[in-house]
Amino acid sequence: MKKFSSIGDVEDPEALVNLALEQKFNPYKWDQLGKNKTLGLLFFNPSLRTRMSTQKAAFNLGMNVMVMNLNSDGWTLEFEDGSIMNSTSQEHIREAAAVVSQYCDIIGVRTFPTFKSREDDYAEKVLNGFIEHASVPVISLESATRHPLQSLADMMTIKEHKAKKKPKVVLSWVPHPKALPQAVANSFVEWAKEAEFDLVIANPQGFELEASITKGVQVVCDQEEAFKDADFIYAKNWSSFDDYGKIGENLDDWMITPERMALTNQGKFMHCLPVRRNVVVHDKVIDSENSLVIKQAENRVYAAQAVLLKMLKDEN
Ligand code: CP
């Protein structure tokens, strides 16, 4: 595997979920494979789970890890070819990615959308710049439009907790005071479609995800209707795709409450974290026995480990 930027890079997603679950049950089986290999983790944005779980995954495989916060500690990068760099940019992605490739055997990049231009964000200039100009495999640690490591961990978690072959899984928009990316939701839909769940997306009008991603999925604007008989509720806020970056106003009744969860089939609650309590989800839901949020975070280690393993073994 030369890159892991979306489900499109994965030959057999179900096999990758199974490989990740195998890592969970035998985490040190390949603890010599990464000896003398280095993982470089480059963060343009904050992280708790991705940063720590990916390091832990690398340690389980015997790798060394270097972590850099590029925005605060690195030079300001230029991504446009042919640009005259006489303003704020100090280093071109062509040199930066090539140089990091001299020090690292695999590179991970976290880069959020800027919300200045939907076209630029969806072109994934930063992640694709690294993929194009690095000479080693590149992993998305969440990019402007997708978060595949999160989705892989989420698919593991649903597989572990589902009681029927085809569970009803609801991806529900939830309130949030700041503009958040569509990345987690986009990825979740792509992976859940592949897993052939009974997938329903619930979002307020104006918060539809990109049409090519949701093609073939039932989308409803009534959260109560969507929750009926659901086995899993995956809560996530995203800002508007159509009115790009716009946040929802006066939509507090989309918060996940015990009353809404009571409509489900004793549904499990999921969220990628971090989460704003009593804005996104009521304390009683996230603290309930049916909350899987910590298990999802645990699975982030083994999701990353499966991807690193495939890259170290140079498998598709
Ligand atoms: N879910 C997730 O990616 O968490 P972090 O932003 O803390 O890495």
mmCIF file of C-alpha atoms and ligand atoms in Angstrom:
data_model
loop_
_atom_site.group_PDB
_atom_site.id
_atom_site.type_symbol
_atom_site.label_atom_id
_atom_site.label_comp_id
_atom_site.label_asym_id
_atom_site.label_seq_id
_atom_site.Cartn_x
_atom_site.Cartn_y
_atom_site.Cartn_z
ATOM 1 C CA MET A 1 0.000 0.000 0.000
ATOM 2 C CA LYS A 2 1.619 3.236 -1.192
ATOM 3 C CA LYS A 3 -0.953 5.621 0.253
ATOM 4 C CA PHE A 4 -3.895 5.567 2.621
ATOM 5 C CA SER A 5 -5.936 8.669 1.956
ATOM 6 C CA SER A 6 -9.425 7.186 1.470
ATOM 7 C CA ILE A 7 -11.215 3.869 1.083
ATOM 8 C CA GLY A 8 -10.329 4.147 -2.604
ATOM 9 C CA ASP A 9 -6.747 3.193 -1.720
ATOM 10 C CA VAL A 10 -7.825 -0.074 -0.093
ATOM 11 C CA GLU A 11 -8.124 -3.164 -2.284
ATOM 12 C CA ASP A 12 -10.287 -5.105 0.184
ATOM 13 C CA PRO A 13 -11.767 -2.966 3.016
ATOM 14 C CA GLU A 14 -13.317 -5.934 4.824
ATOM 15 C CA ALA A 15 -9.966 -7.748 4.860
ATOM 16 C CA LEU A 16 -8.343 -4.600 6.289
ATOM 17 C CA VAL A 17 -10.959 -4.462 9.083
ATOM 18 C CA ASN A 18 -10.197 -8.117 9.843
ATOM 19 C CA LEU A 19 -6.448 -7.455 9.799
ATOM 20 C CA ALA A 20 -6.974 -4.601 12.288
ATOM 21 C CA LEU A 21 -8.975 -6.913 14.561
ATOM 22 C CA GLU A 22 -6.170 -9.487 14.328
ATOM 23 C CA GLN A 23 -3.703 -6.812 15.491
ATOM 24 C CA LYS A 24 -5.919 -6.165 18.494
ATOM 25 C CA PHE A 25 -5.790 -9.789 19.583
ATOM 26 C CA ASN A 26 -2.068 -10.220 18.881
ATOM 27 C CA PRO A 27 -0.524 -6.725 18.947
ATOM 28 C CA TYR A 28 3.143 -7.787 19.175
ATOM 29 C CA LYS A 29 3.169 -10.481 16.478
ATOM 30 C CA TRP A 30 5.071 -8.186 14.127
ATOM 31 C CA ASP A 31 7.149 -6.339 16.728
ATOM 32 C CA GLN A 32 10.366 -6.866 14.729
ATOM 33 C CA LEU A 33 8.973 -5.866 11.323
ATOM 34 C CA GLY A 34 9.504 -2.149 11.874
ATOM 35 C CA LYS A 35 13.001 -2.432 13.399
ATOM 36 C CA ASN A 36 15.191 0.410 12.095
ATOM 37 C CA LYS A 37 12.213 1.921 10.264
ATOM 38 C CA THR A 38 10.942 5.405 11.078
ATOM 39 C CA LEU A 39 7.428 6.837 10.971
ATOM 40 C CA GLY A 40 7.204 10.627 10.607
ATOM 41 C CA LEU A 41 3.985 12.217 11.851
ATOM 42 C CA LEU A 42 3.389 15.740 10.557
ATOM 43 C CA PHE A 43 0.612 17.739 12.187
ATOM 44 C CA PHE A 44 -0.749 20.984 10.750
ATOM 45 C CA ASN A 45 -3.620 20.777 13.303
ATOM 46 C CA PRO A 46 -4.253 19.586 16.878
ATOM 47 C CA SER A 47 -4.808 15.949 17.808
ATOM 48 C CA LEU A 48 -4.966 13.698 20.841
ATOM 49 C CA ARG A 49 -6.177 10.299 19.571
ATOM 50 C CA THR A 50 -4.562 10.225 16.149
ATOM 51 C CA ARG A 51 -1.248 11.413 17.467
ATOM 52 C CA MET A 52 -1.020 8.951 20.362
ATOM 53 C CA SER A 53 -2.710 5.927 18.768
ATOM 54 C CA THR A 54 -0.567 6.088 15.622
ATOM 55 C CA GLN A 55 2.600 6.344 17.726
ATOM 56 C CA LYS A 56 1.449 3.386 19.817
ATOM 57 C CA ALA A 57 0.742 1.390 16.633
ATOM 58 C CA ALA A 58 4.243 2.134 15.356
ATOM 59 C CA PHE A 59 5.796 1.114 18.689
ATOM 60 C CA ASN A 60 3.873 -2.197 18.565
ATOM 61 C CA LEU A 61 5.548 -2.852 15.196
ATOM 62 C CA GLY A 62 9.006 -1.924 16.520
ATOM 63 C CA MET A 63 9.225 1.373 14.590
ATOM 64 C CA ASN A 64 10.805 4.641 15.648
ATOM 65 C CA VAL A 65 8.572 7.704 15.487
ATOM 66 C CA MET A 66 9.297 11.382 14.854
ATOM 67 C CA VAL A 67 6.492 13.893 15.401
ATOM 68 C CA MET A 68 6.470 17.478 14.179
ATOM 69 C CA ASN A 69 3.893 20.248 14.579
ATOM 70 C CA LEU A 70 4.477 21.901 11.239
ATOM 71 C CA ASN A 71 2.404 25.024 11.802
ATOM 72 C CA SER A 72 4.274 26.082 14.926
ATOM 73 C CA ASP A 73 7.696 24.465 14.403
ATOM 74 C CA GLY A 74 8.194 24.187 10.649
ATOM 75 C CA TRP A 75 8.672 26.599 7.776
ATOM 76 C CA THR A 76 5.552 27.907 6.086
ATOM 77 C CA LEU A 77 5.008 25.671 3.078
ATOM 78 C CA GLU A 78 4.113 26.609 -0.497
ATOM 79 C CA PHE A 79 1.962 24.173 -2.487
ATOM 80 C CA GLU A 80 1.559 25.997 -5.820
ATOM 81 C CA ASP A 81 3.925 25.105 -8.629
ATOM 82 C CA GLY A 82 5.588 28.041 -10.316
ATOM 83 C CA SER A 83 4.800 30.473 -7.511
ATOM 84 C CA ILE A 84 7.170 33.366 -6.818
ATOM 85 C CA MET A 85 7.876 32.841 -3.126
ATOM 86 C CA ASN A 86 8.464 36.455 -2.105
ATOM 87 C CA SER A 87 5.700 36.584 0.518
ATOM 88 C CA THR A 88 4.944 34.359 3.535
ATOM 89 C CA SER A 89 5.853 30.895 2.178
ATOM 90 C CA GLN A 90 9.387 29.814 3.051
ATOM 91 C CA GLU A 91 9.709 26.260 1.727
ATOM 92 C CA HIS A 92 8.109 24.457 -1.220
ATOM 93 C CA ILE A 93 6.316 21.131 -0.772
ATOM 94 C CA ARG A 94 8.608 19.691 -3.452
ATOM 95 C CA GLU A 95 11.665 20.019 -1.201
ATOM 96 C CA ALA A 96 9.854 19.502 2.126
ATOM 97 C CA ALA A 97 8.252 16.167 1.153
ATOM 98 C CA ALA A 98 11.430 14.945 -0.534
ATOM 99 C CA VAL A 99 13.520 15.848 2.514
ATOM 100 C CA VAL A 100 11.164 14.189 5.032
ATOM 101 C CA SER A 101 11.342 11.081 2.806
ATOM 102 C CA GLN A 102 15.109 10.943 3.484
ATOM 103 C CA TYR A 103 14.444 10.599 7.221
ATOM 104 C CA CYS A 104 11.234 8.556 7.298
ATOM 105 C CA ASP A 105 10.078 5.258 5.776
ATOM 106 C CA ILE A 106 6.390 6.205 6.116
ATOM 107 C CA ILE A 107 4.894 9.698 6.519
ATOM 108 C CA GLY A 108 1.583 10.591 8.198
ATOM 109 C CA VAL A 109 -0.020 13.988 7.556
ATOM 110 C CA ARG A 110 -2.870 15.747 9.373
ATOM 111 C CA THR A 111 -4.294 18.750 7.584
ATOM 112 C CA PHE A 112 -7.736 20.281 8.113
ATOM 113 C CA PRO A 113 -9.701 22.350 5.592
ATOM 114 C CA THR A 114 -9.210 26.109 5.634
ATOM 115 C CA PHE A 115 -12.888 26.808 4.692
ATOM 116 C CA LYS A 116 -11.617 29.645 2.483
ATOM 117 C CA SER A 117 -12.410 27.759 -0.714
ATOM 118 C CA ARG A 118 -14.387 24.543 -1.119
ATOM 119 C CA GLU A 119 -12.603 23.867 -4.384
ATOM 120 C CA ASP A 120 -9.166 24.124 -2.757
ATOM 121 C CA ASP A 121 -10.174 22.084 0.297
ATOM 122 C CA TYR A 122 -11.713 19.302 -1.815
ATOM 123 C CA ALA A 123 -8.611 19.321 -4.051
ATOM 124 C CA GLU A 124 -6.646 18.208 -0.950
ATOM 125 C CA LYS A 125 -3.659 20.358 -1.908
ATOM 126 C CA VAL A 126 -1.696 19.643 1.268
ATOM 127 C CA LEU A 127 -2.184 15.882 1.515
ATOM 128 C CA ASN A 128 -1.842 15.391 -2.235
ATOM 129 C CA GLY A 129 1.274 17.572 -2.226
ATOM 130 C CA PHE A 130 2.914 15.149 0.186
ATOM 131 C CA ILE A 131 1.641 12.101 -1.725
ATOM 132 C CA GLU A 132 2.987 13.504 -5.009
ATOM 133 C CA HIS A 133 6.375 14.649 -3.789
ATOM 134 C CA ALA A 134 7.270 12.102 -1.087
ATOM 135 C CA SER A 135 9.204 9.033 -2.183
ATOM 136 C CA VAL A 136 7.761 6.907 0.661
ATOM 137 C CA PRO A 137 4.175 5.837 1.531
ATOM 138 C CA VAL A 138 1.874 8.506 2.965
ATOM 139 C CA ILE A 139 -0.998 8.016 5.456
ATOM 140 C CA SER A 140 -3.787 10.537 6.002
ATOM 141 C CA LEU A 141 -4.115 11.338 9.691
ATOM 142 C CA GLU A 142 -7.291 13.250 8.680
ATOM 143 C CA SER A 143 -7.314 15.528 5.703
ATOM 144 C CA ALA A 144 -9.633 18.283 4.507
ATOM 145 C CA THR A 145 -12.255 15.836 3.249
ATOM 146 C CA ARG A 146 -11.652 12.411 4.833
ATOM 147 C CA HIS A 147 -10.526 10.626 8.000
ATOM 148 C CA PRO A 148 -9.936 7.018 6.903
ATOM 149 C CA LEU A 149 -8.104 5.823 10.046
ATOM 150 C CA GLN A 150 -11.127 6.898 12.105
ATOM 151 C CA SER A 151 -13.501 5.090 9.746
ATOM 152 C CA LEU A 152 -11.430 1.906 9.826
ATOM 153 C CA ALA A 153 -11.566 1.963 13.646
ATOM 154 C CA ASP A 154 -15.326 2.644 13.478
ATOM 155 C CA MET A 155 -15.898 -0.335 11.169
ATOM 156 C CA MET A 156 -13.954 -2.526 13.621
ATOM 157 C CA THR A 157 -16.111 -1.245 16.493
ATOM 158 C CA ILE A 158 -19.406 -1.899 14.693
ATOM 159 C CA LYS A 159 -18.238 -5.368 13.672
ATOM 160 C CA GLU A 160 -17.386 -6.147 17.301
ATOM 161 C CA HIS A 161 -20.714 -4.919 18.661
ATOM 162 C CA LYS A 162 -23.327 -5.716 16.024
ATOM 163 C CA ALA A 163 -25.918 -8.349 16.893
ATOM 164 C CA LYS A 164 -27.192 -8.860 13.346
ATOM 165 C CA LYS A 165 -25.604 -9.220 9.905
ATOM 166 C CA LYS A 166 -27.000 -5.953 8.545
ATOM 167 C CA PRO A 167 -27.491 -3.504 11.424
ATOM 168 C CA LYS A 168 -29.312 -0.218 11.009
ATOM 169 C CA VAL A 169 -26.647 2.473 11.326
ATOM 170 C CA VAL A 170 -27.639 6.135 11.524
ATOM 171 C CA LEU A 171 -25.146 8.908 10.895
ATOM 172 C CA SER A 172 -26.719 11.895 12.629
ATOM 173 C CA TRP A 173 -25.733 15.522 12.274
ATOM 174 C CA VAL A 174 -25.481 17.189 15.699
ATOM 175 C CA PRO A 175 -25.096 20.824 16.829
ATOM 176 C CA HIS A 176 -21.696 22.479 17.271
ATOM 177 C CA PRO A 177 -20.742 26.134 17.827
ATOM 178 C CA LYS A 178 -17.821 26.138 15.360
ATOM 179 C CA ALA A 179 -17.393 25.189 11.706
ATOM 180 C CA LEU A 180 -16.182 21.600 11.539
ATOM 181 C CA PRO A 181 -14.994 19.650 8.487
ATOM 182 C CA GLN A 182 -17.130 17.102 6.635
ATOM 183 C CA ALA A 183 -14.158 14.702 6.744
ATOM 184 C CA VAL A 184 -15.309 12.219 9.401
ATOM 185 C CA ALA A 185 -18.842 12.071 7.998
ATOM 186 C CA ASN A 186 -17.654 11.689 4.378
ATOM 187 C CA SER A 187 -15.345 8.832 5.311
ATOM 188 C CA PHE A 188 -17.883 7.142 7.545
ATOM 189 C CA VAL A 189 -20.430 7.092 4.710
ATOM 190 C CA GLU A 190 -17.908 5.690 2.231
ATOM 191 C CA TRP A 191 -16.823 2.884 4.565
ATOM 192 C CA ALA A 192 -20.353 2.122 5.804
ATOM 193 C CA LYS A 193 -21.610 1.833 2.196
ATOM 194 C CA GLU A 194 -18.884 -0.714 1.502
ATOM 195 C CA ALA A 195 -19.827 -2.629 4.676
ATOM 196 C CA GLU A 196 -23.404 -2.852 3.389
ATOM 197 C CA PHE A 197 -25.096 -1.675 6.575
ATOM 198 C CA ASP A 198 -28.670 -0.421 6.511
ATOM 199 C CA LEU A 199 -27.290 3.130 6.474
ATOM 200 C CA VAL A 200 -29.402 6.247 7.045
ATOM 201 C CA ILE A 201 -28.084 9.815 7.230
ATOM 202 C CA ALA A 202 -30.056 12.323 9.299
ATOM 203 C CA ASN A 203 -29.250 15.985 8.793
ATOM 204 C CA PRO A 204 -31.085 19.314 8.813
ATOM 205 C CA GLN A 205 -31.932 20.795 5.432
ATOM 206 C CA GLY A 206 -28.896 22.554 4.007
ATOM 207 C CA PHE A 207 -26.442 20.155 5.635
ATOM 208 C CA GLU A 208 -26.389 17.478 2.930
ATOM 209 C CA LEU A 209 -22.966 15.975 2.323
ATOM 210 C CA GLU A 210 -21.414 15.942 -1.144
ATOM 211 C CA ALA A 211 -23.841 14.123 -3.478
ATOM 212 C CA SER A 212 -21.363 11.653 -4.965
ATOM 213 C CA ILE A 213 -20.487 10.435 -1.468
ATOM 214 C CA THR A 214 -24.094 9.932 -0.312
ATOM 215 C CA LYS A 215 -25.309 8.461 -3.635
ATOM 216 C CA GLY A 216 -27.515 5.444 -2.899
ATOM 217 C CA VAL A 217 -27.923 6.277 0.814
ATOM 218 C CA GLN A 218 -31.242 7.279 2.414
ATOM 219 C CA VAL A 219 -30.994 10.861 3.695
ATOM 220 C CA VAL A 220 -33.739 12.223 5.975
ATOM 221 C CA CYS A 221 -34.207 15.587 7.646
ATOM 222 C CA ASP A 222 -36.158 14.154 10.583
ATOM 223 C CA GLN A 223 -33.878 12.828 13.339
ATOM 224 C CA GLU A 224 -36.720 11.115 15.233
ATOM 225 C CA GLU A 225 -37.793 9.199 12.142
ATOM 226 C CA ALA A 226 -34.204 8.136 11.426
ATOM 227 C CA PHE A 227 -33.597 6.883 14.968
ATOM 228 C CA LYS A 228 -36.500 4.406 14.954
ATOM 229 C CA ASP A 229 -35.121 0.856 15.388
ATOM 230 C CA ALA A 230 -31.519 1.978 14.848
ATOM 231 C CA ASP A 231 -28.811 -0.337 16.173
ATOM 232 C CA PHE A 232 -26.043 2.281 16.056
ATOM 233 C CA ILE A 233 -26.176 6.075 16.250
ATOM 234 C CA TYR A 234 -23.027 7.731 14.937
ATOM 235 C CA ALA A 235 -23.162 11.395 15.959
ATOM 236 C CA LYS A 236 -21.050 13.975 14.176
ATOM 237 C CA ASN A 237 -21.306 17.624 13.362
ATOM 238 C CA TRP A 238 -20.266 18.959 9.997
ATOM 239 C CA SER A 239 -20.576 22.415 8.530
ATOM 240 C CA SER A 240 -22.562 22.968 5.330
ATOM 241 C CA PHE A 241 -21.136 21.659 2.060
ATOM 242 C CA ASP A 242 -23.539 23.688 -0.112
ATOM 243 C CA ASP A 243 -23.144 26.958 1.804
ATOM 244 C CA TYR A 244 -19.558 25.992 2.414
ATOM 245 C CA GLY A 245 -18.433 26.220 6.049
ATOM 246 C CA LYS A 246 -21.727 27.625 7.378
ATOM 247 C CA ILE A 247 -22.651 26.368 10.870
ATOM 248 C CA GLY A 248 -26.141 25.380 11.988
ATOM 249 C CA GLU A 249 -28.162 27.904 13.985
ATOM 250 C CA ASN A 250 -31.159 27.230 16.227
ATOM 251 C CA LEU A 251 -30.725 23.498 15.785
ATOM 252 C CA ASP A 252 -30.031 22.581 19.426
ATOM 253 C CA ASP A 253 -32.815 20.000 19.317
ATOM 254 C CA TRP A 254 -30.508 17.833 17.171
ATOM 255 C CA MET A 255 -28.435 17.053 20.309
ATOM 256 C CA ILE A 256 -28.420 13.330 21.156
ATOM 257 C CA THR A 257 -30.548 12.923 24.279
ATOM 258 C CA PRO A 258 -31.773 9.902 26.280
ATOM 259 C CA GLU A 259 -35.241 10.546 24.817
ATOM 260 C CA ARG A 260 -33.917 10.301 21.245
ATOM 261 C CA MET A 261 -31.898 7.164 22.078
ATOM 262 C CA ALA A 262 -35.071 5.608 23.527
ATOM 263 C CA LEU A 263 -36.458 5.546 19.959
ATOM 264 C CA THR A 264 -33.674 3.169 18.865
ATOM 265 C CA ASN A 265 -33.318 -0.585 19.164
ATOM 266 C CA GLN A 266 -31.240 -0.179 22.358
ATOM 267 C CA GLY A 267 -28.847 1.543 19.995
ATOM 268 C CA LYS A 268 -25.149 1.974 20.640
ATOM 269 C CA PHE A 269 -23.848 5.533 20.708
ATOM 270 C CA MET A 270 -20.738 6.381 18.695
ATOM 271 C CA HIS A 271 -18.652 9.529 18.204
ATOM 272 C CA CYS A 272 -15.078 9.954 17.004
ATOM 273 C CA LEU A 273 -14.190 12.413 19.807
ATOM 274 C CA PRO A 274 -13.346 15.049 20.890
ATOM 275 C CA VAL A 275 -16.937 15.822 21.796
ATOM 276 C CA ARG A 276 -18.671 18.791 23.444
ATOM 277 C CA ARG A 277 -20.835 17.341 26.191
ATOM 278 C CA ASN A 278 -24.394 18.628 26.456
ATOM 279 C CA VAL A 279 -24.052 20.372 23.101
ATOM 280 C CA VAL A 280 -23.507 17.343 20.870
ATOM 281 C CA VAL A 281 -24.608 14.641 23.315
ATOM 282 C CA HIS A 282 -26.238 14.575 26.718
ATOM 283 C CA ASP A 283 -24.063 13.296 29.608
ATOM 284 C CA LYS A 284 -26.507 10.457 30.223
ATOM 285 C CA VAL A 285 -25.988 9.109 26.696
ATOM 286 C CA ILE A 286 -22.206 9.319 26.503
ATOM 287 C CA ASP A 287 -21.872 7.916 30.034
ATOM 288 C CA SER A 288 -24.333 5.080 29.389
ATOM 289 C CA GLU A 289 -23.492 1.407 28.958
ATOM 290 C CA ASN A 290 -24.386 1.750 25.290
ATOM 291 C CA SER A 291 -21.691 4.326 24.595
ATOM 292 C CA LEU A 292 -18.831 2.969 22.452
ATOM 293 C CA VAL A 293 -16.709 6.117 22.288
ATOM 294 C CA ILE A 294 -13.774 4.804 24.336
ATOM 295 C CA LYS A 295 -13.800 1.510 22.450
ATOM 296 C CA GLN A 296 -13.646 3.454 19.172
ATOM 297 C CA ALA A 297 -10.625 5.368 20.473
ATOM 298 C CA GLU A 298 -8.966 2.112 21.570
ATOM 299 C CA ASN A 299 -9.462 0.676 18.089
ATOM 300 C CA ARG A 300 -7.608 3.626 16.560
ATOM 301 C CA VAL A 301 -4.354 1.908 17.601
ATOM 302 C CA TYR A 302 -5.111 -1.281 15.690
ATOM 303 C CA ALA A 303 -6.536 0.526 12.672
ATOM 304 C CA ALA A 304 -3.251 2.431 12.339
ATOM 305 C CA GLN A 305 -1.286 -0.750 13.036
ATOM 306 C CA ALA A 306 -3.014 -2.614 10.190
ATOM 307 C CA VAL A 307 -2.227 0.184 7.722
ATOM 308 C CA LEU A 308 1.399 0.475 8.872
ATOM 309 C CA LEU A 309 1.760 -3.298 8.686
ATOM 310 C CA LYS A 310 0.591 -3.367 5.073
ATOM 311 C CA MET A 311 2.950 -0.532 4.171
ATOM 312 C CA LEU A 312 5.915 -2.169 5.898
ATOM 313 C CA LYS A 313 5.175 -5.421 4.088
ATOM 314 C CA ASP A 314 4.558 -3.515 0.839
ATOM 315 C CA GLU A 315 1.175 -5.254 0.426
ATOM 316 C CA ASN A 316 -1.901 -3.856 -1.321
HETATM 317 N N1 CP B 1 -10.886 11.341 16.436
HETATM 318 C C1 CP B 1 -9.722 11.989 16.266
HETATM 319 O O1 CP B 1 -9.132 11.973 15.175
HETATM 320 O O2 CP B 1 -9.238 12.581 17.384
HETATM 321 P P1 CP B 1 -8.031 13.607 17.415
HETATM 322 O O3 CP B 1 -8.442 14.813 16.611
HETATM 323 O O4 CP B 1 -7.806 13.922 18.870
HETATM 324 O O5 CP B 1 -6.833 12.953 16.796
#
